[in-house]
């Protein structure tokens, strides 16, 4: 009844979300380094 | 875990974790756009990423509230849940609603009503889910006949949250009227009845984690609820200052919203007092970190930072600027994210294999990184907001010219948001790395300890 068989699928979804979070951090870093025009524009 | 049906909570928490992670993805995408030009402008523009960011927040926090309630009510009422099947059907409906709403936002399917963008079919599903939830919780309590003040406050909060969602179903052509009623849902949720939900969880956790008397803790809970009602209801008027309603809302909003921090001061004093008086009575110190952290961060984010810009003569300069984002991030995180994470940290050791009761090292890293990250994000929004108010509202610079001048604060925002994201990622990883076990154990109910003071006879329900 308590669906322990769903543990692995939701764990995989959770880890995919972790990968997306890492990607989002990298995206923030990439935009900062390549697009930010600097202080005092 | 003292009741088998408490296992339902695990799946609610698991869904909440996934949605929490996704919320941060869209938050970081939104923040990066302030440093543009944005390469994703035509795929994921700011309005889309921001709507998804805020909606995911509401959905994951509500999912966490539901899971925490399904954990707490059997414990408090000393019985199994009325219907486990209904709880899982509810979760299934909720997830389908949430996922289709997010996909819909990507294709601009929404009402455009800020924070209540859900299309009407989704809103109807939300109402159905809330009714199923209330029925299940209500029947569980009725079946047991044991109804504690702590769960009474929680139930009042959840029931009122459901009722207050009804104005969100209405549509008005007139923008002022639409905004007027929108705040009945949004404000009365987050600065009213959700605080009661937080108060209910806080009392439950403090009773179980500290050695505090239930009777004393529950008396304090009445004081907090009273203060929430006293200041929070008419405090709604601080959203009415500049929306086209009569002028008398200004003094009403200013006075009552200035009193709103009182309940939050009470909540922080309540938590501190419980620990000081009674000390620690449970090995789970990580859950205690989240519990006390929630009370203190709520006072900082919701209380002090809310007070900082709620007075009409200040708010006329700051409304709609990044000062609001400063307050919103710290308040929501402290009051609602942290209390859900506290409930998860408390419940998890008894629902999973091999997890240390006092919390894992990764769990503590998650706590401190999140706290440091959110504090940094709050300061970034604050410094950007102060610059924005001065340049845009006082000197009269254009919106985009101002945004260029304050870009440096967004570099700081992205850096601290990344730190926060690492903290959340560690929490999610720590959540999923141990498999669930769902075995009923014979933990001692704090009310049943030999040294516990006698509690009054619980009222019997009809």
PDB file of C-alpha atoms in Angstrom, chain B residues 118-405:
ATOM      1  CA  UNK B 118      -3.597  28.821 -12.392  1.00  0.00           C
ATOM      2  CA  UNK B 119      -6.249  28.347 -15.122  1.00  0.00           C
ATOM      3  CA  UNK B 120      -9.814  27.677 -13.893  1.00  0.00           C
ATOM      4  CA  UNK B 121      -9.730  23.850 -14.360  1.00  0.00           C
ATOM      5  CA  UNK B 122      -6.597  23.731 -12.195  1.00  0.00           C
ATOM      6  CA  UNK B 123      -8.211  25.934  -9.580  1.00  0.00           C
ATOM      7  CA  UNK B 124     -11.176  23.569  -9.421  1.00  0.00           C
ATOM      8  CA  UNK B 125      -8.796  20.620  -8.925  1.00  0.00           C
ATOM      9  CA  UNK B 126      -7.066  22.570  -6.121  1.00  0.00           C
ATOM     10  CA  UNK B 127     -10.445  23.028  -4.393  1.00  0.00           C
ATOM     11  CA  UNK B 128     -11.257  19.296  -4.797  1.00  0.00           C
ATOM     12  CA  UNK B 129      -7.848  18.315  -3.401  1.00  0.00           C
ATOM     13  CA  UNK B 130      -8.261  20.638  -0.419  1.00  0.00           C
ATOM     14  CA  UNK B 131     -11.724  19.173   0.306  1.00  0.00           C
ATOM     15  CA  UNK B 132     -10.349  15.613   0.136  1.00  0.00           C
ATOM     16  CA  UNK B 133      -7.527  16.609   2.459  1.00  0.00           C
ATOM     17  CA  UNK B 134      -9.791  18.299   5.003  1.00  0.00           C
ATOM     18  CA  UNK B 135     -12.228  15.387   4.923  1.00  0.00           C
ATOM     19  CA  UNK B 136      -9.478  12.843   5.527  1.00  0.00           C
ATOM     20  CA  UNK B 137      -7.893  14.803   8.367  1.00  0.00           C
ATOM     21  CA  UNK B 138     -11.277  15.683   9.899  1.00  0.00           C
ATOM     22  CA  UNK B 139     -12.481  12.068   9.811  1.00  0.00           C
ATOM     23  CA  UNK B 140      -9.218  10.862  11.353  1.00  0.00           C
ATOM     24  CA  UNK B 141      -9.673  13.192  14.301  1.00  0.00           C
ATOM     25  CA  UNK B 142     -13.373  12.354  14.592  1.00  0.00           C
ATOM     26  CA  UNK B 143     -12.592   8.637  14.584  1.00  0.00           C
ATOM     27  CA  UNK B 144     -10.035   8.965  17.373  1.00  0.00           C
ATOM     28  CA  UNK B 145     -11.985  11.455  19.483  1.00  0.00           C
ATOM     29  CA  UNK B 146      -8.694  12.994  20.601  1.00  0.00           C
ATOM     30  CA  UNK B 147      -8.388  16.567  19.381  1.00  0.00           C
ATOM     31  CA  UNK B 148      -5.427  18.539  20.755  1.00  0.00           C
ATOM     32  CA  UNK B 149      -5.091  22.317  20.654  1.00  0.00           C
ATOM     33  CA  UNK B 150      -1.990  21.946  18.474  1.00  0.00           C
ATOM     34  CA  UNK B 151      -3.880  20.108  15.767  1.00  0.00           C
ATOM     35  CA  UNK B 152      -6.878  22.407  16.291  1.00  0.00           C
ATOM     36  CA  UNK B 153      -4.723  25.402  15.350  1.00  0.00           C
ATOM     37  CA  UNK B 154      -3.254  23.486  12.417  1.00  0.00           C
ATOM     38  CA  UNK B 155      -6.691  22.430  11.216  1.00  0.00           C
ATOM     39  CA  UNK B 156      -8.073  25.950  11.581  1.00  0.00           C
ATOM     40  CA  UNK B 157      -5.150  27.183   9.469  1.00  0.00           C
ATOM     41  CA  UNK B 158      -5.647  24.540   6.771  1.00  0.00           C
ATOM     42  CA  UNK B 159      -9.433  24.930   6.711  1.00  0.00           C
ATOM     43  CA  UNK B 160      -9.168  28.717   6.480  1.00  0.00           C
ATOM     44  CA  UNK B 161      -6.547  28.408   3.722  1.00  0.00           C
ATOM     45  CA  UNK B 162      -9.051  26.332   1.726  1.00  0.00           C
ATOM     46  CA  UNK B 163     -11.884  28.831   2.293  1.00  0.00           C
ATOM     47  CA  UNK B 164      -9.636  31.765   1.428  1.00  0.00           C
ATOM     48  CA  UNK B 165      -8.778  30.187  -1.923  1.00  0.00           C
ATOM     49  CA  UNK B 166     -12.393  30.794  -3.028  1.00  0.00           C
ATOM     50  CA  UNK B 167     -11.858  34.502  -3.948  1.00  0.00           C
ATOM     51  CA  UNK B 168      -9.154  33.258  -6.348  1.00  0.00           C
ATOM     52  CA  UNK B 169     -11.875  31.517  -8.391  1.00  0.00           C
ATOM     53  CA  UNK B 170     -13.588  34.802  -9.184  1.00  0.00           C
ATOM     54  CA  UNK B 171     -12.725  36.882 -12.231  1.00  0.00           C
ATOM     55  CA  UNK B 172     -13.162  40.664 -12.425  1.00  0.00           C
ATOM     56  CA  UNK B 173     -12.713  42.886 -15.455  1.00  0.00           C
ATOM     57  CA  UNK B 174     -11.958  45.884 -13.222  1.00  0.00           C
ATOM     58  CA  UNK B 175      -8.265  45.733 -12.271  1.00  0.00           C
ATOM     59  CA  UNK B 176      -8.698  47.467  -8.905  1.00  0.00           C
ATOM     60  CA  UNK B 177     -11.503  45.123  -7.852  1.00  0.00           C
ATOM     61  CA  UNK B 178      -9.469  42.159  -9.059  1.00  0.00           C
ATOM     62  CA  UNK B 179      -6.436  43.196  -6.969  1.00  0.00           C
ATOM     63  CA  UNK B 180      -8.653  43.998  -3.977  1.00  0.00           C
ATOM     64  CA  UNK B 181      -9.927  40.427  -3.783  1.00  0.00           C
ATOM     65  CA  UNK B 182      -6.646  38.799  -4.888  1.00  0.00           C
ATOM     66  CA  UNK B 183      -5.092  39.875  -1.586  1.00  0.00           C
ATOM     67  CA  UNK B 184      -7.875  38.115   0.336  1.00  0.00           C
ATOM     68  CA  UNK B 185      -6.220  34.935  -0.856  1.00  0.00           C
ATOM     69  CA  UNK B 186      -2.540  35.880  -0.993  1.00  0.00           C
ATOM     70  CA  UNK B 187      -2.186  38.144   2.043  1.00  0.00           C
ATOM     71  CA  UNK B 188      -4.608  36.286   4.286  1.00  0.00           C
ATOM     72  CA  UNK B 189      -2.772  33.094   3.412  1.00  0.00           C
ATOM     73  CA  UNK B 190       0.806  34.157   4.020  1.00  0.00           C
ATOM     74  CA  UNK B 191       0.289  36.795   6.706  1.00  0.00           C
ATOM     75  CA  UNK B 192      -2.683  35.099   8.322  1.00  0.00           C
ATOM     76  CA  UNK B 193      -3.760  31.498   8.228  1.00  0.00           C
ATOM     77  CA  UNK B 194      -0.467  30.001   7.029  1.00  0.00           C
ATOM     78  CA  UNK B 195       1.112  31.462  10.181  1.00  0.00           C
ATOM     79  CA  UNK B 196      -1.357  29.330  12.132  1.00  0.00           C
ATOM     80  CA  UNK B 197      -0.201  26.276  10.186  1.00  0.00           C
ATOM     81  CA  UNK B 198       3.390  27.240  11.011  1.00  0.00           C
ATOM     82  CA  UNK B 199       2.382  27.781  14.660  1.00  0.00           C
ATOM     83  CA  UNK B 200       0.764  24.326  14.781  1.00  0.00           C
ATOM     84  CA  UNK B 201       3.889  22.591  13.420  1.00  0.00           C
ATOM     85  CA  UNK B 202       6.131  24.701  15.659  1.00  0.00           C
ATOM     86  CA  UNK B 203       4.164  23.704  18.755  1.00  0.00           C
ATOM     87  CA  UNK B 204       4.183  20.018  17.735  1.00  0.00           C
ATOM     88  CA  UNK B 205       7.945  20.035  17.154  1.00  0.00           C
ATOM     89  CA  UNK B 206       8.748  21.967  20.340  1.00  0.00           C
ATOM     90  CA  UNK B 207       6.589  19.633  22.445  1.00  0.00           C
ATOM     91  CA  UNK B 208       8.408  16.644  20.990  1.00  0.00           C
ATOM     92  CA  UNK B 209      11.932  18.014  20.757  1.00  0.00           C
ATOM     93  CA  UNK B 210      12.083  19.966  24.020  1.00  0.00           C
ATOM     94  CA  UNK B 211      10.813  18.821  27.357  1.00  0.00           C
ATOM     95  CA  UNK B 212       8.207  21.619  27.412  1.00  0.00           C
ATOM     96  CA  UNK B 213       4.762  21.026  28.942  1.00  0.00           C
ATOM     97  CA  UNK B 214       2.033  20.619  26.362  1.00  0.00           C
ATOM     98  CA  UNK B 215      -0.346  22.741  28.433  1.00  0.00           C
ATOM     99  CA  UNK B 216       2.059  25.708  28.615  1.00  0.00           C
ATOM    100  CA  UNK B 217       2.978  25.477  24.924  1.00  0.00           C
ATOM    101  CA  UNK B 218      -0.641  25.352  23.835  1.00  0.00           C
ATOM    102  CA  UNK B 219      -1.592  28.389  25.934  1.00  0.00           C
ATOM    103  CA  UNK B 220       1.126  30.353  24.127  1.00  0.00           C
ATOM    104  CA  UNK B 221      -0.271  29.106  20.850  1.00  0.00           C
ATOM    105  CA  UNK B 222      -3.596  30.837  21.612  1.00  0.00           C
ATOM    106  CA  UNK B 223      -1.734  34.119  22.187  1.00  0.00           C
ATOM    107  CA  UNK B 224       0.070  33.804  18.842  1.00  0.00           C
ATOM    108  CA  UNK B 225      -3.130  32.944  16.975  1.00  0.00           C
ATOM    109  CA  UNK B 226      -4.872  35.896  18.617  1.00  0.00           C
ATOM    110  CA  UNK B 227      -2.108  38.260  17.515  1.00  0.00           C
ATOM    111  CA  UNK B 228      -2.156  36.869  13.965  1.00  0.00           C
ATOM    112  CA  UNK B 229      -5.889  37.542  13.709  1.00  0.00           C
ATOM    113  CA  UNK B 230      -5.706  40.938  15.406  1.00  0.00           C
ATOM    114  CA  UNK B 231      -3.020  42.409  13.163  1.00  0.00           C
ATOM    115  CA  UNK B 232      -3.015  40.172  10.088  1.00  0.00           C
ATOM    116  CA  UNK B 233      -6.604  40.612   8.901  1.00  0.00           C
ATOM    117  CA  UNK B 234      -6.700  44.406   8.719  1.00  0.00           C
ATOM    118  CA  UNK B 235      -3.000  44.390   7.827  1.00  0.00           C
ATOM    119  CA  UNK B 236      -4.213  43.301   4.367  1.00  0.00           C
ATOM    120  CA  UNK B 237      -4.717  47.003   3.787  1.00  0.00           C
ATOM    121  CA  UNK B 238      -0.960  47.524   3.289  1.00  0.00           C
ATOM    122  CA  UNK B 239      -1.543  46.055  -0.177  1.00  0.00           C
ATOM    123  CA  UNK B 240      -4.291  48.593  -0.837  1.00  0.00           C
ATOM    124  CA  UNK B 241      -2.205  51.787  -0.581  1.00  0.00           C
ATOM    125  CA  UNK B 242      -1.750  52.419  -4.294  1.00  0.00           C
ATOM    126  CA  UNK B 243      -4.322  50.251  -6.070  1.00  0.00           C
ATOM    127  CA  UNK B 244      -7.147  52.779  -6.471  1.00  0.00           C
ATOM    128  CA  UNK B 245      -9.213  52.202  -3.316  1.00  0.00           C
ATOM    129  CA  UNK B 246     -10.329  54.990  -0.882  1.00  0.00           C
ATOM    130  CA  UNK B 247      -7.664  56.815   1.131  1.00  0.00           C
ATOM    131  CA  UNK B 248      -8.801  55.515   4.540  1.00  0.00           C
ATOM    132  CA  UNK B 249      -7.036  52.241   3.798  1.00  0.00           C
ATOM    133  CA  UNK B 250      -3.684  54.008   4.273  1.00  0.00           C
ATOM    134  CA  UNK B 251      -3.852  54.573   8.066  1.00  0.00           C
ATOM    135  CA  UNK B 252      -5.623  51.227   8.588  1.00  0.00           C
ATOM    136  CA  UNK B 253      -2.933  49.378   6.634  1.00  0.00           C
ATOM    137  CA  UNK B 254      -0.086  51.314   8.270  1.00  0.00           C
ATOM    138  CA  UNK B 255      -1.293  50.775  11.841  1.00  0.00           C
ATOM    139  CA  UNK B 256      -2.289  47.123  11.689  1.00  0.00           C
ATOM    140  CA  UNK B 257       0.553  45.913   9.516  1.00  0.00           C
ATOM    141  CA  UNK B 258       3.029  47.637  11.852  1.00  0.00           C
ATOM    142  CA  UNK B 259       1.580  45.385  14.574  1.00  0.00           C
ATOM    143  CA  UNK B 260       2.001  42.213  12.498  1.00  0.00           C
ATOM    144  CA  UNK B 261       5.552  41.489  13.751  1.00  0.00           C
ATOM    145  CA  UNK B 262       4.132  41.099  17.297  1.00  0.00           C
ATOM    146  CA  UNK B 263       2.926  37.570  16.520  1.00  0.00           C
ATOM    147  CA  UNK B 264       6.313  36.734  15.044  1.00  0.00           C
ATOM    148  CA  UNK B 265       8.166  38.145  18.063  1.00  0.00           C
ATOM    149  CA  UNK B 266       5.827  35.983  20.157  1.00  0.00           C
ATOM    150  CA  UNK B 267       6.662  32.927  18.070  1.00  0.00           C
ATOM    151  CA  UNK B 268      10.441  33.435  18.413  1.00  0.00           C
ATOM    152  CA  UNK B 269      10.103  34.073  22.185  1.00  0.00           C
ATOM    153  CA  UNK B 270       7.919  30.973  22.402  1.00  0.00           C
ATOM    154  CA  UNK B 271      10.566  28.770  20.780  1.00  0.00           C
ATOM    155  CA  UNK B 272      13.432  30.292  22.777  1.00  0.00           C
ATOM    156  CA  UNK B 273      11.449  30.080  26.028  1.00  0.00           C
ATOM    157  CA  UNK B 274      10.582  26.410  25.453  1.00  0.00           C
ATOM    158  CA  UNK B 275      14.212  25.447  24.952  1.00  0.00           C
ATOM    159  CA  UNK B 276      15.520  27.591  27.806  1.00  0.00           C
ATOM    160  CA  UNK B 277      12.945  26.291  30.271  1.00  0.00           C
ATOM    161  CA  UNK B 278      12.829  22.664  29.303  1.00  0.00           C
ATOM    162  CA  UNK B 279      16.014  21.792  27.429  1.00  0.00           C
ATOM    163  CA  UNK B 280      16.413  19.094  24.822  1.00  0.00           C
ATOM    164  CA  UNK B 281      14.396  15.915  25.222  1.00  0.00           C
ATOM    165  CA  UNK B 282      14.997  14.259  21.856  1.00  0.00           C
ATOM    166  CA  UNK B 283      18.192  13.242  20.020  1.00  0.00           C
ATOM    167  CA  UNK B 284      17.179  14.879  16.711  1.00  0.00           C
ATOM    168  CA  UNK B 285      19.178  18.110  17.015  1.00  0.00           C
ATOM    169  CA  UNK B 286      19.025  18.714  13.246  1.00  0.00           C
ATOM    170  CA  UNK B 287      15.226  19.018  13.408  1.00  0.00           C
ATOM    171  CA  UNK B 288      15.716  21.374  16.342  1.00  0.00           C
ATOM    172  CA  UNK B 289      18.043  23.558  14.217  1.00  0.00           C
ATOM    173  CA  UNK B 290      15.319  23.865  11.562  1.00  0.00           C
ATOM    174  CA  UNK B 291      12.585  24.465  14.153  1.00  0.00           C
ATOM    175  CA  UNK B 292      14.351  27.262  16.036  1.00  0.00           C
ATOM    176  CA  UNK B 293      15.774  28.554  12.753  1.00  0.00           C
ATOM    177  CA  UNK B 294      12.256  28.895  11.370  1.00  0.00           C
ATOM    178  CA  UNK B 295      11.060  30.917  14.373  1.00  0.00           C
ATOM    179  CA  UNK B 296      14.088  33.258  14.278  1.00  0.00           C
ATOM    180  CA  UNK B 297      14.270  33.667  10.485  1.00  0.00           C
ATOM    181  CA  UNK B 298      10.531  34.416  10.377  1.00  0.00           C
ATOM    182  CA  UNK B 299      11.063  37.228  12.855  1.00  0.00           C
ATOM    183  CA  UNK B 300      13.897  38.573  10.668  1.00  0.00           C
ATOM    184  CA  UNK B 301      12.375  38.118   7.208  1.00  0.00           C
ATOM    185  CA  UNK B 302       8.663  38.530   7.816  1.00  0.00           C
ATOM    186  CA  UNK B 303       8.758  40.710  10.933  1.00  0.00           C
ATOM    187  CA  UNK B 304      11.676  43.133  10.681  1.00  0.00           C
ATOM    188  CA  UNK B 305      12.020  43.311   6.904  1.00  0.00           C
ATOM    189  CA  UNK B 306       8.236  43.578   6.524  1.00  0.00           C
ATOM    190  CA  UNK B 307       8.116  46.394   9.062  1.00  0.00           C
ATOM    191  CA  UNK B 308      10.953  48.124   7.183  1.00  0.00           C
ATOM    192  CA  UNK B 309       8.686  49.039   4.278  1.00  0.00           C
ATOM    193  CA  UNK B 310       5.106  48.699   5.463  1.00  0.00           C
ATOM    194  CA  UNK B 311       4.514  52.266   6.645  1.00  0.00           C
ATOM    195  CA  UNK B 312       2.712  54.275   3.890  1.00  0.00           C
ATOM    196  CA  UNK B 313       5.236  57.125   3.862  1.00  0.00           C
ATOM    197  CA  UNK B 314       8.058  54.620   3.260  1.00  0.00           C
ATOM    198  CA  UNK B 315       6.039  52.309   1.038  1.00  0.00           C
ATOM    199  CA  UNK B 316       5.167  55.089  -1.400  1.00  0.00           C
ATOM    200  CA  UNK B 317       8.854  54.946  -2.463  1.00  0.00           C
ATOM    201  CA  UNK B 318       9.525  51.239  -2.131  1.00  0.00           C
ATOM    202  CA  UNK B 319       6.408  49.437  -3.416  1.00  0.00           C
ATOM    203  CA  UNK B 320       6.953  47.280  -6.460  1.00  0.00           C
ATOM    204  CA  UNK B 321      10.743  47.504  -6.156  1.00  0.00           C
ATOM    205  CA  UNK B 322      13.345  44.911  -5.204  1.00  0.00           C
ATOM    206  CA  UNK B 323      12.722  45.849  -1.563  1.00  0.00           C
ATOM    207  CA  UNK B 324       9.588  43.708  -1.865  1.00  0.00           C
ATOM    208  CA  UNK B 325      11.679  40.827  -3.232  1.00  0.00           C
ATOM    209  CA  UNK B 326      14.042  41.242  -0.245  1.00  0.00           C
ATOM    210  CA  UNK B 327      11.164  40.857   2.219  1.00  0.00           C
ATOM    211  CA  UNK B 328       9.386  38.140   0.229  1.00  0.00           C
ATOM    212  CA  UNK B 329      12.367  35.801  -0.078  1.00  0.00           C
ATOM    213  CA  UNK B 330      13.430  35.981   3.575  1.00  0.00           C
ATOM    214  CA  UNK B 331       9.872  35.829   4.924  1.00  0.00           C
ATOM    215  CA  UNK B 332       8.704  32.883   2.869  1.00  0.00           C
ATOM    216  CA  UNK B 333      11.864  30.926   3.460  1.00  0.00           C
ATOM    217  CA  UNK B 334      11.881  31.456   7.225  1.00  0.00           C
ATOM    218  CA  UNK B 335       8.203  30.964   7.876  1.00  0.00           C
ATOM    219  CA  UNK B 336       7.193  28.231   5.472  1.00  0.00           C
ATOM    220  CA  UNK B 337      10.167  26.566   3.779  1.00  0.00           C
ATOM    221  CA  UNK B 338      12.068  26.117   7.047  1.00  0.00           C
ATOM    222  CA  UNK B 339       9.101  24.761   9.007  1.00  0.00           C
ATOM    223  CA  UNK B 340       8.455  22.160   6.265  1.00  0.00           C
ATOM    224  CA  UNK B 341      12.158  21.222   6.294  1.00  0.00           C
ATOM    225  CA  UNK B 342      11.921  20.978  10.109  1.00  0.00           C
ATOM    226  CA  UNK B 343       8.997  18.545   9.878  1.00  0.00           C
ATOM    227  CA  UNK B 344      10.825  16.499   7.227  1.00  0.00           C
ATOM    228  CA  UNK B 345      14.016  16.409   9.343  1.00  0.00           C
ATOM    229  CA  UNK B 346      11.998  15.296  12.361  1.00  0.00           C
ATOM    230  CA  UNK B 347      10.014  12.571  10.574  1.00  0.00           C
ATOM    231  CA  UNK B 348      12.693  11.201   8.236  1.00  0.00           C
ATOM    232  CA  UNK B 349      14.870   9.151  10.653  1.00  0.00           C
ATOM    233  CA  UNK B 350      11.904   6.976  11.582  1.00  0.00           C
ATOM    234  CA  UNK B 351      10.835   6.484   7.953  1.00  0.00           C
ATOM    235  CA  UNK B 352      14.199   5.493   6.435  1.00  0.00           C
ATOM    236  CA  UNK B 353      16.916   2.853   6.877  1.00  0.00           C
ATOM    237  CA  UNK B 354      20.204   3.548   8.672  1.00  0.00           C
ATOM    238  CA  UNK B 355      19.694   7.296   9.145  1.00  0.00           C
ATOM    239  CA  UNK B 356      21.199   8.770  12.308  1.00  0.00           C
ATOM    240  CA  UNK B 357      18.484  10.120  14.618  1.00  0.00           C
ATOM    241  CA  UNK B 358      20.515  13.253  15.448  1.00  0.00           C
ATOM    242  CA  UNK B 359      20.897  14.181  11.761  1.00  0.00           C
ATOM    243  CA  UNK B 360      23.638  13.566   9.218  1.00  0.00           C
ATOM    244  CA  UNK B 361      26.702  15.738   8.569  1.00  0.00           C
ATOM    245  CA  UNK B 362      25.260  16.518   5.113  1.00  0.00           C
ATOM    246  CA  UNK B 363      22.046  17.599   6.824  1.00  0.00           C
ATOM    247  CA  UNK B 364      23.937  20.188   8.900  1.00  0.00           C
ATOM    248  CA  UNK B 365      25.854  21.433   5.830  1.00  0.00           C
ATOM    249  CA  UNK B 366      22.478  21.805   4.081  1.00  0.00           C
ATOM    250  CA  UNK B 367      21.148  23.855   6.987  1.00  0.00           C
ATOM    251  CA  UNK B 368      24.059  26.285   7.269  1.00  0.00           C
ATOM    252  CA  UNK B 369      24.608  26.711   3.518  1.00  0.00           C
ATOM    253  CA  UNK B 370      20.940  27.465   2.991  1.00  0.00           C
ATOM    254  CA  UNK B 371      20.922  29.937   5.852  1.00  0.00           C
ATOM    255  CA  UNK B 372      24.073  31.710   4.635  1.00  0.00           C
ATOM    256  CA  UNK B 373      22.820  31.700   1.043  1.00  0.00           C
ATOM    257  CA  UNK B 374      19.382  33.074   1.895  1.00  0.00           C
ATOM    258  CA  UNK B 375      20.886  35.758   4.143  1.00  0.00           C
ATOM    259  CA  UNK B 376      23.176  36.792   1.284  1.00  0.00           C
ATOM    260  CA  UNK B 377      20.284  36.806  -1.199  1.00  0.00           C
ATOM    261  CA  UNK B 378      18.259  38.987   1.172  1.00  0.00           C
ATOM    262  CA  UNK B 379      21.146  41.478   1.446  1.00  0.00           C
ATOM    263  CA  UNK B 380      21.592  41.446  -2.347  1.00  0.00           C
ATOM    264  CA  UNK B 381      17.935  42.287  -2.912  1.00  0.00           C
ATOM    265  CA  UNK B 382      18.130  44.917  -0.161  1.00  0.00           C
ATOM    266  CA  UNK B 383      21.151  46.725  -1.614  1.00  0.00           C
ATOM    267  CA  UNK B 384      19.748  46.488  -5.156  1.00  0.00           C
ATOM    268  CA  UNK B 385      16.375  47.724  -3.883  1.00  0.00           C
ATOM    269  CA  UNK B 386      17.812  50.713  -2.029  1.00  0.00           C
ATOM    270  CA  UNK B 387      19.772  51.690  -5.158  1.00  0.00           C
ATOM    271  CA  UNK B 388      16.658  51.225  -7.290  1.00  0.00           C
ATOM    272  CA  UNK B 389      14.470  53.370  -5.018  1.00  0.00           C
ATOM    273  CA  UNK B 390      17.036  56.188  -4.982  1.00  0.00           C
ATOM    274  CA  UNK B 391      17.826  56.185  -8.711  1.00  0.00           C
ATOM    275  CA  UNK B 392      14.374  55.413 -10.092  1.00  0.00           C
ATOM    276  CA  UNK B 393      11.912  56.823  -7.595  1.00  0.00           C
ATOM    277  CA  UNK B 394      13.882  59.802  -6.217  1.00  0.00           C
ATOM    278  CA  UNK B 395      16.196  60.864  -9.064  1.00  0.00           C
ATOM    279  CA  UNK B 396      13.666  59.846 -11.730  1.00  0.00           C
ATOM    280  CA  UNK B 397      15.971  57.656 -13.868  1.00  0.00           C
ATOM    281  CA  UNK B 398      14.236  55.280 -16.274  1.00  0.00           C
ATOM    282  CA  UNK B 399      13.601  51.665 -15.218  1.00  0.00           C
ATOM    283  CA  UNK B 400      16.155  50.075 -17.559  1.00  0.00           C
ATOM    284  CA  UNK B 401      18.839  52.726 -16.911  1.00  0.00           C
ATOM    285  CA  UNK B 402      18.430  52.010 -13.215  1.00  0.00           C
ATOM    286  CA  UNK B 403      18.669  48.257 -13.742  1.00  0.00           C
ATOM    287  CA  UNK B 404      22.037  48.729 -15.472  1.00  0.00           C
ATOM    288  CA  UNK B 405      23.358  50.774 -12.543  1.00  0.00           C
TER     289      UNK B 405
END
